[in-house]
Amino acid sequence: MANNASSNSGNQSHLGESSATSSDRTLAGQKDLFQKYRTAILKTNYGDITVEFYGDDAPITVNNFMNLASTGFYDNTKFHRVIKDFMIQAGDPNSRGSDKAKYGMGGPGYDFADEYNTHQLVRGSLAMANRGKDTNGSQFFIVTKELFTPMTGQYYTNFGRVVSGMKTVDKIEGLTTDDSDHPVKDAIIKSIELK
């Protein structure tokens, strides 16, 4: 899932595995929130989506998501990209604005390394969107359909799964989109509650 961000963005620093703390579970400066939380509720204007995390298989990714969620980073962002029978994508702070040309270009201001694992990308999988190898940031997607050939985490870090709220995911997937896969009606993440 390319997040459409330019590969030469000047404000993004690359944080590889060497930036992880000694516990190898977090990026520098982040808290190990997986020790406290295991799930999150994405509260959208179409209903709630509850996800469970694969913290043992993708600890840096999970803790990055939790740290961003705990600071309100995702609040009032949109599911800015919807591809029917494939996925819904969110996590871009640019999606708070109305300039759809910038959707898919935003992030937290840093990149971090992939954490490939054996979890297949199937309906309900939660995975990181990226621009290529080791370019994870804040954007993520939820798979909406069983894939004919389930992909393992060879291109995208699979870091969780939907445990409740697939009807909400399906509602968002069913929205009419423009030629750039942007929903015509907004699907907004109002907030994310860690549990």
Short mmCIF file of C-alpha atoms in Angstrom, two decimals:
data_model
loop_
_atom_site.label_atom_id
_atom_site.label_comp_id
_atom_site.label_asym_id
_atom_site.label_seq_id
_atom_site.Cartn_x
_atom_site.Cartn_y
_atom_site.Cartn_z
CA MET A 1 0.00 0.00 0.00
CA ALA A 2 1.97 2.94 -1.13
CA ASN A 3 0.96 5.93 0.91
CA ASN A 4 1.63 8.20 -2.05
CA ALA A 5 4.29 10.12 -0.14
CA SER A 6 7.22 11.48 -2.06
CA SER A 7 10.42 9.56 -1.47
CA ASN A 8 12.38 12.80 -1.26
CA SER A 9 10.38 14.45 1.52
CA GLY A 10 12.81 16.67 3.35
CA ASN A 11 11.12 16.58 6.74
CA GLN A 12 11.19 12.82 7.21
CA SER A 13 14.06 11.21 9.05
CA HIS A 14 14.62 7.47 8.78
CA LEU A 15 14.49 5.54 12.03
CA GLY A 16 15.68 2.01 11.48
CA GLU A 17 16.05 -0.74 14.01
CA SER A 18 19.17 0.94 15.42
CA SER A 19 16.90 3.70 16.77
CA ALA A 20 15.04 1.23 18.98
CA THR A 21 15.59 1.32 22.71
CA SER A 22 17.56 -1.42 24.41
CA SER A 23 14.34 -3.39 24.81
CA ASP A 24 13.92 -3.43 21.01
CA ARG A 25 10.20 -2.84 21.52
CA THR A 26 9.96 0.90 20.93
CA LEU A 27 11.41 3.72 18.88
CA ALA A 28 13.62 6.20 20.69
CA GLY A 29 11.54 8.43 22.95
CA GLN A 30 8.42 6.26 22.85
CA LYS A 31 6.80 4.39 25.74
CA ASP A 32 6.28 0.61 25.71
CA LEU A 33 2.49 0.84 25.83
CA PHE A 34 1.98 -2.80 24.81
CA GLN A 35 2.88 -3.67 28.40
CA LYS A 36 -0.35 -1.90 29.42
CA TYR A 37 -2.73 -2.22 26.44
CA ARG A 38 -3.64 -5.04 24.04
CA THR A 39 -6.45 -3.56 21.95
CA ALA A 40 -7.75 -0.27 20.59
CA ILE A 41 -11.17 1.03 19.64
CA LEU A 42 -11.23 3.25 16.56
CA LYS A 43 -14.28 5.46 17.08
CA THR A 44 -15.51 6.54 13.64
CA ASN A 45 -18.53 8.45 12.39
CA TYR A 46 -19.76 5.10 10.98
CA GLY A 47 -19.32 3.10 14.20
CA ASP A 48 -16.55 1.52 16.24
CA ILE A 49 -13.77 -0.81 15.05
CA THR A 50 -11.95 -2.81 17.72
CA VAL A 51 -8.49 -4.13 16.87
CA GLU A 52 -6.22 -6.54 18.71
CA PHE A 53 -2.46 -6.14 18.31
CA TYR A 54 0.33 -8.59 17.48
CA GLY A 55 2.70 -6.97 19.97
CA ASP A 56 5.00 -9.97 20.22
CA ASP A 57 5.42 -10.19 16.43
CA ALA A 58 5.57 -6.47 15.57
CA PRO A 59 6.48 -4.69 18.83
CA ILE A 60 7.94 -1.49 17.35
CA THR A 61 5.00 -1.07 14.97
CA VAL A 62 2.42 -1.72 17.70
CA ASN A 63 4.08 0.65 20.15
CA ASN A 64 4.41 3.32 17.45
CA PHE A 65 0.68 3.08 16.67
CA MET A 66 -0.21 3.15 20.38
CA ASN A 67 2.07 6.12 21.10
CA LEU A 68 0.57 8.10 18.20
CA ALA A 69 -2.97 7.14 19.26
CA SER A 70 -2.32 8.10 22.90
CA THR A 71 -1.30 11.63 21.86
CA GLY A 72 -4.38 12.17 19.66
CA PHE A 73 -2.35 12.00 16.43
CA TYR A 74 -5.13 10.06 14.65
CA ASP A 75 -8.03 12.12 16.04
CA ASN A 76 -10.24 13.61 13.31
CA THR A 77 -8.24 12.04 10.48
CA LYS A 78 -10.07 10.33 7.63
CA PHE A 79 -10.05 7.00 5.91
CA HIS A 80 -8.60 8.81 2.91
CA ARG A 81 -8.22 5.86 0.54
CA VAL A 82 -10.75 3.09 -0.13
CA ILE A 83 -10.29 0.33 -2.70
CA LYS A 84 -13.35 -1.91 -2.91
CA ASP A 85 -12.67 -5.61 -2.36
CA PHE A 86 -9.20 -4.81 -1.02
CA MET A 87 -8.71 -2.30 1.80
CA ILE A 88 -9.48 0.96 3.60
CA GLN A 89 -6.53 3.21 4.49
CA ALA A 90 -6.12 5.89 7.19
CA GLY A 91 -3.53 7.54 9.41
CA ASP A 92 -2.55 10.59 7.35
CA PRO A 93 -2.67 13.87 9.31
CA ASN A 94 -3.09 15.72 5.99
CA SER A 95 -6.56 14.17 5.72
CA ARG A 96 -7.84 16.63 8.35
CA GLY A 97 -7.74 19.25 5.61
CA SER A 98 -9.85 19.57 2.49
CA ASP A 99 -7.03 19.42 -0.09
CA LYS A 100 -7.41 15.83 -1.30
CA ALA A 101 -4.28 16.22 -3.46
CA LYS A 102 -2.28 16.04 -0.19
CA TYR A 103 -4.06 12.94 1.13
CA GLY A 104 -1.65 10.03 1.46
CA MET A 105 1.38 12.32 1.69
CA GLY A 106 1.51 12.91 5.45
CA GLY A 107 3.04 11.12 8.39
CA PRO A 108 4.60 11.60 11.80
CA GLY A 109 7.88 13.09 10.50
CA TYR A 110 9.93 9.89 10.65
CA ASP A 111 10.12 6.42 9.07
CA PHE A 112 10.89 3.11 10.75
CA ALA A 113 11.85 -0.40 9.70
CA ASP A 114 9.52 -3.18 8.62
CA GLU A 115 8.72 -6.00 11.03
CA TYR A 116 7.76 -8.83 8.73
CA ASN A 117 6.10 -11.81 10.40
CA THR A 118 4.14 -14.94 9.55
CA HIS A 119 0.65 -13.42 9.90
CA GLN A 120 -1.09 -13.48 6.54
CA LEU A 121 -2.97 -10.47 5.23
CA VAL A 122 -6.57 -11.67 5.30
CA ARG A 123 -9.94 -9.98 5.81
CA GLY A 124 -9.68 -7.88 8.97
CA SER A 125 -5.87 -7.66 9.03
CA LEU A 126 -4.36 -4.38 10.26
CA ALA A 127 -1.13 -3.48 8.45
CA MET A 128 1.16 -0.53 7.81
CA ALA A 129 0.96 1.40 4.55
CA ASN A 130 4.35 2.40 3.16
CA ARG A 131 6.29 3.86 0.22
CA GLY A 132 8.67 0.89 0.05
CA LYS A 133 11.02 -1.02 2.30
CA ASP A 134 11.44 0.42 5.82
CA THR A 135 9.24 3.48 5.22
CA ASN A 136 6.55 2.93 7.88
CA GLY A 137 5.20 5.99 9.66
CA SER A 138 1.58 6.49 10.72
CA GLN A 139 -0.56 5.31 7.81
CA PHE A 140 -2.24 1.93 8.08
CA PHE A 141 -4.86 -0.13 6.29
CA ILE A 142 -7.47 -2.77 7.07
CA VAL A 143 -7.96 -5.59 4.56
CA THR A 144 -11.63 -5.83 3.52
CA LYS A 145 -11.78 -9.06 1.54
CA GLU A 146 -10.28 -12.50 1.64
CA LEU A 147 -7.50 -12.30 -0.92
CA PHE A 148 -7.28 -14.96 -3.61
CA THR A 149 -3.64 -15.42 -2.63
CA PRO A 150 -3.20 -14.36 1.00
CA MET A 151 -0.02 -12.31 1.34
CA THR A 152 2.29 -12.78 4.27
CA GLY A 153 4.10 -9.81 5.71
CA GLN A 154 6.63 -9.68 2.89
CA TYR A 155 5.71 -6.15 1.82
CA TYR A 156 3.63 -4.79 4.68
CA THR A 157 3.98 -5.15 8.44
CA ASN A 158 0.85 -6.94 9.69
CA PHE A 159 0.46 -5.75 13.28
CA GLY A 160 -3.07 -6.69 14.30
CA ARG A 161 -6.58 -7.70 13.36
CA VAL A 162 -10.15 -6.48 13.70
CA VAL A 163 -11.96 -8.39 16.45
CA SER A 164 -15.18 -6.35 16.37
CA GLY A 165 -16.64 -3.86 13.94
CA MET A 166 -16.18 -5.44 10.51
CA LYS A 167 -19.68 -4.12 9.68
CA THR A 168 -18.25 -0.63 10.19
CA VAL A 169 -15.26 -1.50 7.99
CA ASP A 170 -17.69 -2.76 5.33
CA LYS A 171 -19.73 0.48 5.51
CA ILE A 172 -16.57 2.52 4.92
CA GLU A 173 -15.48 0.21 2.11
CA GLY A 174 -18.90 0.69 0.48
CA LEU A 175 -18.54 4.47 0.20
CA THR A 176 -18.50 5.98 -3.27
CA THR A 177 -14.99 7.11 -4.22
CA ASP A 178 -13.50 9.50 -6.75
CA ASP A 179 -10.92 8.58 -9.40
CA SER A 180 -8.13 8.76 -6.77
CA ASP A 181 -9.86 6.30 -4.40
CA HIS A 182 -10.82 9.10 -1.96
CA PRO A 183 -14.30 8.61 -0.45
CA VAL A 184 -16.76 11.28 -1.58
CA LYS A 185 -18.32 11.30 1.93
CA ASP A 186 -15.90 11.57 4.85
CA ALA A 187 -15.20 8.55 7.04
CA ILE A 188 -13.58 10.08 10.12
CA ILE A 189 -11.64 8.53 12.99
CA LYS A 190 -12.99 10.72 15.79
CA SER A 191 -10.64 9.19 18.37
CA ILE A 192 -8.81 5.99 19.32
CA GLU A 193 -9.16 4.50 22.78
CA LEU A 194 -6.46 2.10 23.97
CA LYS A 195 -7.71 -0.78 26.13
#
